[in-house]
mmCIF file of N, CA and C in Angstrom:
data_model
loop_
_atom_site.group_PDB
_atom_site.id
_atom_site.type_symbol
_atom_site.label_atom_id
_atom_site.label_comp_id
_atom_site.label_asym_id
_atom_site.label_seq_id
_atom_site.Cartn_x
_atom_site.Cartn_y
_atom_site.Cartn_z
ATOM 1 N N MET I 695 53.629 99.947 141.533
ATOM 2 C CA MET I 695 54.506 98.925 142.068
ATOM 3 C C MET I 695 53.704 97.646 142.257
ATOM 4 N N ASN I 696 54.322 96.531 141.999
ATOM 5 C CA ASN I 696 53.725 95.224 142.141
ATOM 6 C C ASN I 696 53.183 95.037 143.565
ATOM 7 N N ALA I 697 51.929 94.624 143.672
ATOM 8 C CA ALA I 697 51.301 94.464 144.988
ATOM 9 C C ALA I 697 51.961 93.363 145.808
ATOM 10 N N LEU I 698 52.637 92.430 145.157
ATOM 11 C CA LEU I 698 53.291 91.354 145.879
ATOM 12 C C LEU I 698 54.664 91.734 146.410
ATOM 13 N N VAL I 699 55.049 92.955 146.124
ATOM 14 C CA VAL I 699 56.367 93.403 146.566
ATOM 15 C C VAL I 699 56.302 93.778 148.038
ATOM 16 N N ARG I 700 57.164 93.145 148.811
ATOM 17 C CA ARG I 700 57.348 93.545 150.195
ATOM 18 C C ARG I 700 58.781 94.003 150.292
ATOM 19 N N ILE I 701 58.954 95.193 150.757
ATOM 20 C CA ILE I 701 60.317 95.708 150.778
ATOM 21 C C ILE I 701 60.662 96.310 152.124
ATOM 22 N N VAL I 702 61.822 96.059 152.520
ATOM 23 C CA VAL I 702 62.389 96.724 153.666
ATOM 24 C C VAL I 702 63.760 97.181 153.202
ATOM 25 N N ILE I 703 63.992 98.463 153.250
ATOM 26 C CA ILE I 703 65.275 99.000 152.834
ATOM 27 C C ILE I 703 65.827 99.825 153.982
ATOM 28 N N ALA I 704 67.050 99.603 154.294
ATOM 29 C CA ALA I 704 67.725 100.380 155.322
ATOM 30 C C ALA I 704 69.179 100.528 154.912
ATOM 31 N N THR I 705 69.856 101.402 155.563
ATOM 32 C CA THR I 705 71.280 101.516 155.281
ATOM 33 C C THR I 705 72.039 100.638 156.242
ATOM 34 N N GLY I 706 73.211 100.242 155.857
ATOM 35 C CA GLY I 706 74.039 99.387 156.694
ATOM 36 C C GLY I 706 75.405 99.256 156.077
ATOM 37 N N MET I 707 76.178 98.314 156.586
ATOM 38 C CA MET I 707 77.533 98.124 156.090
ATOM 39 C C MET I 707 77.495 97.406 154.753
ATOM 40 N N LEU I 708 78.420 97.784 153.896
ATOM 41 C CA LEU I 708 78.550 97.139 152.602
ATOM 42 C C LEU I 708 79.101 95.747 152.816
ATOM 43 N N GLY I 709 78.553 94.760 152.116
ATOM 44 C CA GLY I 709 79.036 93.405 152.281
ATOM 45 C C GLY I 709 78.915 92.616 151.006
ATOM 46 N N VAL I 710 79.377 91.394 151.068
ATOM 47 C CA VAL I 710 79.213 90.476 149.962
ATOM 48 C C VAL I 710 78.480 89.271 150.480
ATOM 49 N N PHE I 711 77.810 88.575 149.595
ATOM 50 C CA PHE I 711 77.135 87.369 149.995
ATOM 51 C C PHE I 711 77.037 86.424 148.842
ATOM 52 N N THR I 712 76.522 85.256 149.111
ATOM 53 C CA THR I 712 76.343 84.273 148.077
ATOM 54 C C THR I 712 74.873 84.166 147.764
ATOM 55 N N GLY I 713 74.536 83.362 146.773
ATOM 56 C CA GLY I 713 73.151 83.372 146.427
ATOM 57 C C GLY I 713 72.611 82.172 145.738
ATOM 58 N N ASP I 714 71.471 82.409 145.183
ATOM 59 C CA ASP I 714 70.664 81.369 144.619
ATOM 60 C C ASP I 714 71.088 81.108 143.199
ATOM 61 N N ALA I 715 70.933 79.917 142.776
ATOM 62 C CA ALA I 715 71.196 79.423 141.440
ATOM 63 C C ALA I 715 71.873 78.074 141.613
ATOM 64 N N ILE I 716 72.140 77.419 140.524
ATOM 65 C CA ILE I 716 72.742 76.098 140.633
ATOM 66 C C ILE I 716 74.196 76.205 141.055
ATOM 67 N N ALA I 717 74.757 75.123 141.530
ATOM 68 C CA ALA I 717 76.085 75.133 142.130
ATOM 69 C C ALA I 717 77.174 75.620 141.184
ATOM 70 N N GLU I 718 77.002 75.486 139.893
ATOM 71 C CA GLU I 718 78.036 75.912 138.964
ATOM 72 C C GLU I 718 78.007 77.410 138.708
ATOM 73 N N ASP I 719 76.978 78.111 139.118
ATOM 74 C CA ASP I 719 76.855 79.538 138.847
ATOM 75 C C ASP I 719 77.879 80.350 139.623
ATOM 76 N N LEU I 720 78.116 81.566 139.140
ATOM 77 C CA LEU I 720 79.015 82.499 139.810
ATOM 78 C C LEU I 720 78.509 82.808 141.217
ATOM 79 N N ILE I 721 79.446 83.030 142.133
ATOM 80 C CA ILE I 721 79.105 83.317 143.527
ATOM 81 C C ILE I 721 79.854 84.569 143.965
ATOM 82 N N ASN I 722 79.178 85.410 144.699
ATOM 83 C CA ASN I 722 79.757 86.653 145.202
ATOM 84 C C ASN I 722 80.312 86.441 146.614
ATOM 85 N N ALA I 723 81.243 85.503 146.745
ATOM 86 C CA ALA I 723 81.906 85.247 148.024
ATOM 87 C C ALA I 723 83.111 84.352 147.776
ATOM 88 N N ARG I 724 84.036 84.381 148.679
ATOM 89 C CA ARG I 724 85.190 83.488 148.595
ATOM 90 C C ARG I 724 84.823 82.140 149.197
ATOM 91 N N PRO I 725 85.432 81.058 148.711
ATOM 92 C CA PRO I 725 85.185 79.755 149.344
ATOM 93 C C PRO I 725 85.461 79.835 150.847
ATOM 94 N N GLY I 726 84.544 79.304 151.627
ATOM 95 C CA GLY I 726 84.654 79.358 153.080
ATOM 96 C C GLY I 726 84.253 80.688 153.676
ATOM 97 N N GLY I 727 83.885 81.627 152.821
ATOM 98 C CA GLY I 727 83.485 82.957 153.284
ATOM 99 C C GLY I 727 82.124 82.951 153.945
ATOM 100 N N LEU I 728 81.751 84.098 154.419
ATOM 101 C CA LEU I 728 80.500 84.263 155.151
ATOM 102 C C LEU I 728 79.436 84.852 154.221
ATOM 103 N N ALA I 729 78.343 84.164 154.042
ATOM 104 C CA ALA I 729 77.246 84.614 153.176
ATOM 105 C C ALA I 729 76.536 85.818 153.782
ATOM 106 N N VAL I 730 76.138 86.715 152.960
ATOM 107 C CA VAL I 730 75.339 87.882 153.313
ATOM 108 C C VAL I 730 75.910 88.613 154.540
ATOM 109 N N LYS I 731 77.217 88.624 154.611
ATOM 110 C CA LYS I 731 77.935 89.283 155.708
ATOM 111 C C LYS I 731 77.402 88.863 157.085
ATOM 112 N N GLY I 732 76.954 87.604 157.155
ATOM 113 C CA GLY I 732 76.489 87.053 158.417
ATOM 114 C C GLY I 732 75.019 87.257 158.720
ATOM 115 N N TYR I 733 74.269 87.810 157.779
ATOM 116 C CA TYR I 733 72.835 88.031 158.011
ATOM 117 C C TYR I 733 72.043 86.748 157.762
ATOM 118 N N ASP I 734 70.929 86.632 158.460
ATOM 119 C CA ASP I 734 70.035 85.475 158.422
ATOM 120 C C ASP I 734 69.089 85.615 157.228
ATOM 121 N N VAL I 735 69.302 84.809 156.168
ATOM 122 C CA VAL I 735 68.470 84.944 154.967
ATOM 123 C C VAL I 735 67.027 84.496 155.184
ATOM 124 N N VAL I 736 66.785 83.614 156.111
ATOM 125 C CA VAL I 736 65.407 83.191 156.397
ATOM 126 C C VAL I 736 64.629 84.340 157.036
ATOM 127 N N ALA I 737 65.297 85.145 157.842
ATOM 128 C CA ALA I 737 64.630 86.267 158.515
ATOM 129 C C ALA I 737 64.067 87.290 157.529
ATOM 130 N N TYR I 738 64.690 87.448 156.379
ATOM 131 C CA TYR I 738 64.138 88.374 155.381
ATOM 132 C C TYR I 738 62.691 87.991 155.041
ATOM 133 N N PHE I 739 62.409 86.698 155.034
ATOM 134 C CA PHE I 739 61.080 86.194 154.694
ATOM 135 C C PHE I 739 60.158 86.145 155.905
ATOM 136 N N THR I 740 60.661 85.671 157.035
ATOM 137 C CA THR I 740 59.794 85.452 158.197
ATOM 138 C C THR I 740 59.611 86.690 159.062
ATOM 139 N N GLU I 741 60.645 87.514 159.157
ATOM 140 C CA GLU I 741 60.589 88.707 160.007
ATOM 141 C C GLU I 741 60.430 89.992 159.193
ATOM 142 N N GLU I 742 60.618 89.859 157.868
ATOM 143 C CA GLU I 742 60.544 90.998 156.951
ATOM 144 C C GLU I 742 61.524 92.109 157.308
ATOM 145 N N ARG I 743 62.677 91.694 157.814
ATOM 146 C CA ARG I 743 63.732 92.657 158.119
ATOM 147 C C ARG I 743 65.066 91.922 158.156
ATOM 148 N N ALA I 744 66.134 92.704 158.070
ATOM 149 C CA ALA I 744 67.485 92.152 158.125
ATOM 150 C C ALA I 744 67.868 91.906 159.579
ATOM 151 N N ILE I 745 68.298 90.689 159.867
ATOM 152 C CA ILE I 745 68.727 90.317 161.214
ATOM 153 C C ILE I 745 70.068 89.601 161.094
ATOM 154 N N GLU I 746 71.032 90.035 161.884
ATOM 155 C CA GLU I 746 72.328 89.364 161.867
ATOM 156 C C GLU I 746 72.195 87.968 162.462
ATOM 157 N N GLY I 747 72.899 87.030 161.839
ATOM 158 C CA GLY I 747 72.922 85.672 162.338
ATOM 159 C C GLY I 747 73.957 85.511 163.438
ATOM 160 N N SER I 748 73.957 84.338 164.017
ATOM 161 C CA SER I 748 74.880 84.007 165.112
ATOM 162 C C SER I 748 75.830 82.897 164.666
ATOM 163 N N GLU I 749 77.070 82.977 165.126
ATOM 164 C CA GLU I 749 78.008 81.900 164.824
ATOM 165 C C GLU I 749 77.577 80.595 165.483
ATOM 166 N N ASP I 750 76.654 80.671 166.445
ATOM 167 C CA ASP I 750 76.123 79.464 167.082
ATOM 168 C C ASP I 750 75.196 78.682 166.159
ATOM 169 N N TYR I 751 74.639 79.358 165.153
ATOM 170 C CA TYR I 751 73.723 78.723 164.210
ATOM 171 C C TYR I 751 74.264 78.935 162.802
ATOM 172 N N GLU I 752 75.229 78.126 162.449
ATOM 173 C CA GLU I 752 75.930 78.272 161.176
ATOM 174 C C GLU I 752 75.828 76.981 160.375
ATOM 175 N N HIS I 753 75.735 77.124 159.061
ATOM 176 C CA HIS I 753 75.627 75.978 158.160
ATOM 177 C C HIS I 753 76.455 76.258 156.908
ATOM 178 N N GLU I 754 77.166 75.265 156.435
ATOM 179 C CA GLU I 754 77.918 75.425 155.190
ATOM 180 C C GLU I 754 77.089 74.866 154.040
ATOM 181 N N TRP I 755 76.915 75.697 153.037
ATOM 182 C CA TRP I 755 76.187 75.297 151.828
ATOM 183 C C TRP I 755 76.922 75.895 150.640
ATOM 184 N N ARG I 756 77.220 75.051 149.660
ATOM 185 C CA ARG I 756 77.926 75.462 148.452
ATOM 186 C C ARG I 756 79.293 76.082 148.774
ATOM 187 N N GLY I 757 79.925 75.581 149.830
ATOM 188 C CA GLY I 757 81.255 76.042 150.190
ATOM 189 C C GLY I 757 81.291 77.371 150.910
ATOM 190 N N ILE I 758 80.154 77.877 151.315
ATOM 191 C CA ILE I 758 80.027 79.178 151.978
ATOM 192 C C ILE I 758 79.337 78.964 153.335
ATOM 193 N N ARG I 759 79.728 79.763 154.322
ATOM 194 C CA ARG I 759 79.108 79.681 155.653
ATOM 195 C C ARG I 759 77.903 80.623 155.720
ATOM 196 N N TRP I 760 76.780 80.094 156.138
ATOM 197 C CA TRP I 760 75.527 80.844 156.291
ATOM 198 C C TRP I 760 75.192 80.890 157.776
ATOM 199 N N ARG I 761 74.821 82.055 158.275
ATOM 200 C CA ARG I 761 74.465 82.207 159.692
ATOM 201 C C ARG I 761 72.982 82.525 159.843
ATOM 202 N N PHE I 762 72.464 82.127 160.993
ATOM 203 C CA PHE I 762 71.041 82.294 161.291
ATOM 204 C C PHE I 762 70.858 82.799 162.710
ATOM 205 N N SER I 763 69.759 83.465 162.935
ATOM 206 C CA SER I 763 69.502 84.058 164.244
ATOM 207 C C SER I 763 68.852 83.090 165.216
ATOM 208 N N THR I 764 68.271 82.015 164.705
ATOM 209 C CA THR I 764 67.613 81.025 165.556
ATOM 210 C C THR I 764 67.868 79.619 165.021
ATOM 211 N N PRO I 765 67.776 78.613 165.880
ATOM 212 C CA PRO I 765 67.925 77.236 165.382
ATOM 213 C C PRO I 765 66.811 76.862 164.406
ATOM 214 N N LYS I 766 65.638 77.448 164.575
ATOM 215 C CA LYS I 766 64.533 77.171 163.646
ATOM 216 C C LYS I 766 64.875 77.677 162.245
ATOM 217 N N HIS I 767 65.427 78.877 162.141
ATOM 218 C CA HIS I 767 65.798 79.410 160.832
ATOM 219 C C HIS I 767 66.881 78.551 160.188
ATOM 220 N N LEU I 768 67.828 78.080 160.979
ATOM 221 C CA LEU I 768 68.864 77.188 160.479
ATOM 222 C C LEU I 768 68.243 75.930 159.883
ATOM 223 N N ALA I 769 67.310 75.318 160.608
ATOM 224 C CA ALA I 769 66.668 74.086 160.137
ATOM 225 C C ALA I 769 65.852 74.329 158.870
ATOM 226 N N VAL I 770 65.160 75.453 158.818
ATOM 227 C CA VAL I 770 64.366 75.790 157.631
ATOM 228 C C VAL I 770 65.275 75.922 156.414
ATOM 229 N N PHE I 771 66.400 76.598 156.582
ATOM 230 C CA PHE I 771 67.341 76.763 155.477
ATOM 231 C C PHE I 771 67.922 75.412 155.051
ATOM 232 N N GLN I 772 68.287 74.585 156.001
ATOM 233 C CA GLN I 772 68.853 73.273 155.682
ATOM 234 C C GLN I 772 67.882 72.429 154.864
ATOM 235 N N ASP I 773 66.598 72.576 155.103
ATOM 236 C CA ASP I 773 65.583 71.824 154.373
ATOM 237 C C ASP I 773 65.396 72.316 152.945
ATOM 238 N N SER I 774 65.648 73.608 152.697
ATOM 239 C CA SER I 774 65.377 74.169 151.374
ATOM 240 C C SER I 774 66.226 75.422 151.106
ATOM 241 N N PRO I 775 67.535 75.274 151.000
ATOM 242 C CA PRO I 775 68.381 76.459 150.841
ATOM 243 C C PRO I 775 68.074 77.285 149.600
ATOM 244 N N GLU I 776 67.708 76.646 148.505
ATOM 245 C CA GLU I 776 67.411 77.386 147.276
ATOM 246 C C GLU I 776 66.229 78.336 147.446
ATOM 247 N N SER I 777 65.335 78.021 148.363
ATOM 248 C CA SER I 777 64.163 78.868 148.592
ATOM 249 C C SER I 777 64.510 80.176 149.293
ATOM 250 N N TYR I 778 65.633 80.205 149.997
ATOM 251 C CA TYR I 778 65.988 81.367 150.811
ATOM 252 C C TYR I 778 67.231 82.116 150.335
ATOM 253 N N ALA I 779 68.049 81.468 149.542
ATOM 254 C CA ALA I 779 69.266 82.123 149.053
ATOM 255 C C ALA I 779 68.881 83.283 148.136
ATOM 256 N N PRO I 780 69.633 84.365 148.193
ATOM 257 C CA PRO I 780 69.311 85.521 147.351
ATOM 258 C C PRO I 780 69.581 85.249 145.877
ATOM 259 N N ARG I 781 68.942 86.023 145.055
ATOM 260 C CA ARG I 781 69.065 85.902 143.600
ATOM 261 C C ARG I 781 70.436 86.383 143.116
ATOM 262 N N TYR I 782 70.794 85.948 141.932
ATOM 263 C CA TYR I 782 71.969 86.415 141.189
ATOM 264 C C TYR I 782 73.285 86.162 141.909
ATOM 265 N N GLY I 783 73.366 85.000 142.546
ATOM 266 C CA GLY I 783 74.611 84.603 143.170
ATOM 267 C C GLY I 783 75.081 85.519 144.271
ATOM 268 N N GLY I 784 74.195 86.360 144.767
ATOM 269 C CA GLY I 784 74.560 87.270 145.839
ATOM 270 C C GLY I 784 75.061 88.616 145.373
ATOM 271 N N PHE I 785 75.022 88.865 144.092
ATOM 272 C CA PHE I 785 75.413 90.173 143.585
ATOM 273 C C PHE I 785 74.222 91.129 143.657
ATOM 274 N N CYS I 786 74.502 92.410 143.591
ATOM 275 C CA CYS I 786 73.475 93.443 143.632
ATOM 276 C C CYS I 786 72.479 93.247 142.498
ATOM 277 N N SER I 787 71.207 93.192 142.829
ATOM 278 C CA SER I 787 70.163 92.985 141.819
ATOM 279 C C SER I 787 70.076 94.146 140.837
ATOM 280 N N GLY I 788 70.175 95.362 141.348
ATOM 281 C CA GLY I 788 70.149 96.532 140.471
ATOM 282 C C GLY I 788 71.348 96.557 139.543
ATOM 283 N N GLY I 789 72.504 96.212 140.064
ATOM 284 C CA GLY I 789 73.704 96.130 139.238
ATOM 285 C C GLY I 789 73.585 95.043 138.189
ATOM 286 N N MET I 790 73.008 93.898 138.565
ATOM 287 C CA MET I 790 72.837 92.800 137.622
ATOM 288 C C MET I 790 71.917 93.218 136.478
ATOM 289 N N ALA I 791 70.913 94.032 136.776
ATOM 290 C CA ALA I 791 70.021 94.524 135.717
ATOM 291 C C ALA I 791 70.793 95.359 134.696
ATOM 292 N N LEU I 792 71.909 95.951 135.128
ATOM 293 C CA LEU I 792 72.760 96.746 134.237
ATOM 294 C C LEU I 792 73.914 95.922 133.668
ATOM 295 N N GLY I 793 73.972 94.653 134.038
ATOM 296 C CA GLY I 793 75.031 93.786 133.538
ATOM 297 C C GLY I 793 76.297 93.823 134.358
ATOM 298 N N ASN I 794 76.197 94.275 135.608
ATOM 299 C CA ASN I 794 77.363 94.398 136.485
ATOM 300 C C ASN I 794 77.242 93.490 137.693
ATOM 301 N N ARG I 795 78.373 92.954 138.121
ATOM 302 C CA ARG I 795 78.432 92.193 139.369
ATOM 303 C C ARG I 795 78.928 93.144 140.448
ATOM 304 N N ALA I 796 78.018 93.598 141.283
ATOM 305 C CA ALA I 796 78.357 94.586 142.312
ATOM 306 C C ALA I 796 78.073 94.004 143.696
ATOM 307 N N PRO I 797 78.796 94.485 144.719
ATOM 308 C CA PRO I 797 78.547 94.031 146.094
ATOM 309 C C PRO I 797 77.210 94.555 146.609
ATOM 310 N N ILE I 798 76.845 94.086 147.778
ATOM 311 C CA ILE I 798 75.538 94.449 148.352
ATOM 312 C C ILE I 798 75.676 95.002 149.756
ATOM 313 N N ASP I 799 74.626 95.675 150.173
ATOM 314 C CA ASP I 799 74.403 96.051 151.561
ATOM 315 C C ASP I 799 73.320 95.088 152.047
ATOM 316 N N PRO I 800 73.593 94.194 152.996
ATOM 317 C CA PRO I 800 72.592 93.202 153.383
ATOM 318 C C PRO I 800 71.316 93.791 153.980
ATOM 319 N N GLU I 801 71.325 95.073 154.296
ATOM 320 C CA GLU I 801 70.113 95.685 154.831
ATOM 321 C C GLU I 801 69.279 96.389 153.762
ATOM 322 N N ALA I 802 69.730 96.396 152.533
ATOM 323 C CA ALA I 802 68.965 96.976 151.415
ATOM 324 C C ALA I 802 68.392 95.819 150.619
ATOM 325 N N PHE I 803 67.158 95.441 150.904
ATOM 326 C CA PHE I 803 66.598 94.237 150.294
ATOM 327 C C PHE I 803 65.128 94.382 149.946
ATOM 328 N N ALA I 804 64.686 93.467 149.115
ATOM 329 C CA ALA I 804 63.272 93.338 148.782
ATOM 330 C C ALA I 804 62.970 91.865 148.609
ATOM 331 N N VAL I 805 61.799 91.446 149.055
ATOM 332 C CA VAL I 805 61.292 90.121 148.748
ATOM 333 C C VAL I 805 60.159 90.341 147.757
ATOM 334 N N ILE I 806 60.368 89.851 146.543
ATOM 335 C CA ILE I 806 59.401 90.038 145.460
ATOM 336 C C ILE I 806 58.994 88.667 144.956
ATOM 337 N N ASP I 807 57.708 88.384 144.984
ATOM 338 C CA ASP I 807 57.189 87.091 144.529
ATOM 339 C C ASP I 807 57.944 85.914 145.145
ATOM 340 N N GLY I 808 58.254 86.029 146.439
ATOM 341 C CA GLY I 808 58.891 84.938 147.157
ATOM 342 C C GLY I 808 60.372 84.763 146.888
ATOM 343 N N LYS I 809 61.017 85.767 146.308
ATOM 344 C CA LYS I 809 62.452 85.698 146.031
ATOM 345 C C LYS I 809 63.150 86.885 146.671
ATOM 346 N N LEU I 810 64.365 86.632 147.167
ATOM 347 C CA LEU I 810 65.138 87.655 147.854
ATOM 348 C C LEU I 810 66.067 88.373 146.888
ATOM 349 N N TYR I 811 65.961 89.698 146.863
ATOM 350 C CA TYR I 811 66.811 90.554 146.033
ATOM 351 C C TYR I 811 67.545 91.524 146.957
ATOM 352 N N LEU I 812 68.868 91.491 146.906
ATOM 353 C CA LEU I 812 69.679 92.416 147.686
ATOM 354 C C LEU I 812 70.329 93.420 146.742
ATOM 355 N N ASN I 813 70.616 94.585 147.276
ATOM 356 C CA ASN I 813 71.171 95.658 146.461
ATOM 357 C C ASN I 813 72.324 96.358 147.161
ATOM 358 N N PHE I 814 73.016 97.173 146.400
ATOM 359 C CA PHE I 814 74.187 97.906 146.857
ATOM 360 C C PHE I 814 73.833 98.965 147.904
ATOM 361 N N SER I 815 72.678 99.615 147.735
ATOM 362 C CA SER I 815 72.300 100.718 148.617
ATOM 363 C C SER I 815 70.790 100.910 148.603
ATOM 364 N N LYS I 816 70.329 101.776 149.480
ATOM 365 C CA LYS I 816 68.915 102.125 149.539
ATOM 366 C C LYS I 816 68.450 102.723 148.211
ATOM 367 N N ALA I 817 69.247 103.604 147.630
ATOM 368 C CA ALA I 817 68.866 104.242 146.366
ATOM 369 C C ALA I 817 68.737 103.217 145.239
ATOM 370 N N VAL I 818 69.683 102.305 145.153
ATOM 371 C CA VAL I 818 69.637 101.272 144.110
ATOM 372 C C VAL I 818 68.436 100.357 144.343
ATOM 373 N N ALA I 819 68.188 99.993 145.589
ATOM 374 C CA ALA I 819 67.048 99.130 145.904
ATOM 375 C C ALA I 819 65.728 99.806 145.562
ATOM 376 N N SER I 820 65.613 101.084 145.852
ATOM 377 C CA SER I 820 64.379 101.813 145.532
ATOM 378 C C SER I 820 64.110 101.821 144.036
ATOM 379 N N GLU I 821 65.143 102.058 143.256
ATOM 380 C CA GLU I 821 65.012 102.051 141.796
ATOM 381 C C GLU I 821 64.650 100.658 141.293
ATOM 382 N N PHE I 822 65.274 99.642 141.861
ATOM 383 C CA PHE I 822 64.983 98.264 141.466
ATOM 384 C C PHE I 822 63.519 97.917 141.726
ATOM 385 N N VAL I 823 63.035 98.257 142.905
ATOM 386 C CA VAL I 823 61.656 97.935 143.270
ATOM 387 C C VAL I 823 60.652 98.749 142.455
ATOM 388 N N ALA I 824 60.954 100.016 142.205
ATOM 389 C CA ALA I 824 60.045 100.881 141.448
ATOM 390 C C ALA I 824 59.815 100.362 140.035
ATOM 391 N N ASN I 825 60.791 99.657 139.501
ATOM 392 C CA ASN I 825 60.702 99.110 138.146
ATOM 393 C C ASN I 825 60.990 97.615 138.163
ATOM 394 N N SER I 826 60.442 96.919 139.144
ATOM 395 C CA SER I 826 60.847 95.536 139.400
ATOM 396 C C SER I 826 60.612 94.591 138.228
ATOM 397 N N ASP I 827 59.507 94.707 137.527
ATOM 398 C CA ASP I 827 59.265 93.782 136.416
ATOM 399 C C ASP I 827 60.350 93.896 135.355
ATOM 400 N N ASP I 828 60.649 95.111 134.934
ATOM 401 C CA ASP I 828 61.697 95.328 133.925
ATOM 402 C C ASP I 828 63.071 94.981 134.459
ATOM 403 N N LYS I 829 63.366 95.399 135.683
ATOM 404 C CA LYS I 829 64.688 95.153 136.260
ATOM 405 C C LYS I 829 64.949 93.656 136.436
ATOM 406 N N ILE I 830 63.954 92.915 136.881
ATOM 407 C CA ILE I 830 64.123 91.470 137.058
ATOM 408 C C ILE I 830 64.335 90.798 135.706
ATOM 409 N N GLU I 831 63.593 91.199 134.707
ATOM 410 C CA GLU I 831 63.770 90.635 133.360
ATOM 411 C C GLU I 831 65.192 90.900 132.846
ATOM 412 N N GLN I 832 65.659 92.127 133.021
ATOM 413 C CA GLN I 832 67.018 92.476 132.580
ATOM 414 C C GLN I 832 68.072 91.711 133.384
ATOM 415 N N ALA I 833 67.897 91.665 134.694
ATOM 416 C CA ALA I 833 68.862 90.974 135.556
ATOM 417 C C ALA I 833 68.901 89.479 135.239
ATOM 418 N N ASN I 834 67.747 88.874 135.020
ATOM 419 C CA ASN I 834 67.708 87.450 134.670
ATOM 420 C C ASN I 834 68.493 87.178 133.385
ATOM 421 N N ALA I 835 68.291 88.014 132.376
ATOM 422 C CA ALA I 835 69.000 87.836 131.102
ATOM 423 C C ALA I 835 70.512 88.019 131.298
ATOM 424 N N ASN I 836 70.904 89.030 132.046
ATOM 425 C CA ASN I 836 72.333 89.270 132.282
ATOM 426 C C ASN I 836 72.959 88.150 133.104
ATOM 427 N N TRP I 837 72.234 87.663 134.095
ATOM 428 C CA TRP I 837 72.732 86.565 134.931
ATOM 429 C C TRP I 837 72.973 85.317 134.075
ATOM 430 N N GLU I 838 72.035 85.015 133.204
ATOM 431 C CA GLU I 838 72.176 83.855 132.324
ATOM 432 C C GLU I 838 73.409 84.017 131.419
ATOM 433 N N THR I 839 73.593 85.197 130.853
ATOM 434 C CA THR I 839 74.740 85.457 129.986
ATOM 435 C C THR I 839 76.047 85.332 130.750
ATOM 436 N N MET I 840 76.106 85.898 131.948
ATOM 437 C CA MET I 840 77.329 85.831 132.756
ATOM 438 C C MET I 840 77.700 84.393 133.109
ATOM 439 N N ASN I 841 76.709 83.605 133.418
ATOM 440 C CA ASN I 841 76.972 82.220 133.796
ATOM 441 C C ASN I 841 77.309 81.355 132.597
ATOM 442 N N ALA I 842 76.819 81.718 131.429
ATOM 443 C CA ALA I 842 77.135 80.956 130.217
ATOM 444 C C ALA I 842 78.601 81.137 129.845
ATOM 445 N N GLY I 843 79.157 82.303 130.143
ATOM 446 C CA GLY I 843 80.532 82.593 129.758
ATOM 447 C C GLY I 843 81.541 82.452 130.862
ATOM 448 N N LYS I 844 81.169 81.863 131.978
ATOM 449 C CA LYS I 844 82.096 81.813 133.121
ATOM 450 C C LYS I 844 83.231 80.856 132.907
#
């Protein structure tokens, strides 16, 4: 496994979220919806765990509401949202590697080379991380194809 891989995987409620990429890319959320089922995307990087955000610290980006657990995390995200938004428009990374747009469990995640990857479940996340180089290459190609034909 890649030494730069930091992973925290847990089980939790199934959710949908939005993600990283340019504004025209596909998004796994409804307009005005809640990103990452209300989880704080900055916390994945700073706390290395999934933390639910608060409605007191909310920001709208790309037509989606993002929540944060602290005002500092909110400010960090506002300064650089692309750095913290999850990959593949918020769809399951393992599913994207297979060419599918699948929902995610916000507690099944990995931060690999400074990028956030969320998955459908602990099992899918484990498989994604175990083969991260190949899975990321496949997911990147599928994501590009999906966005080209949207």
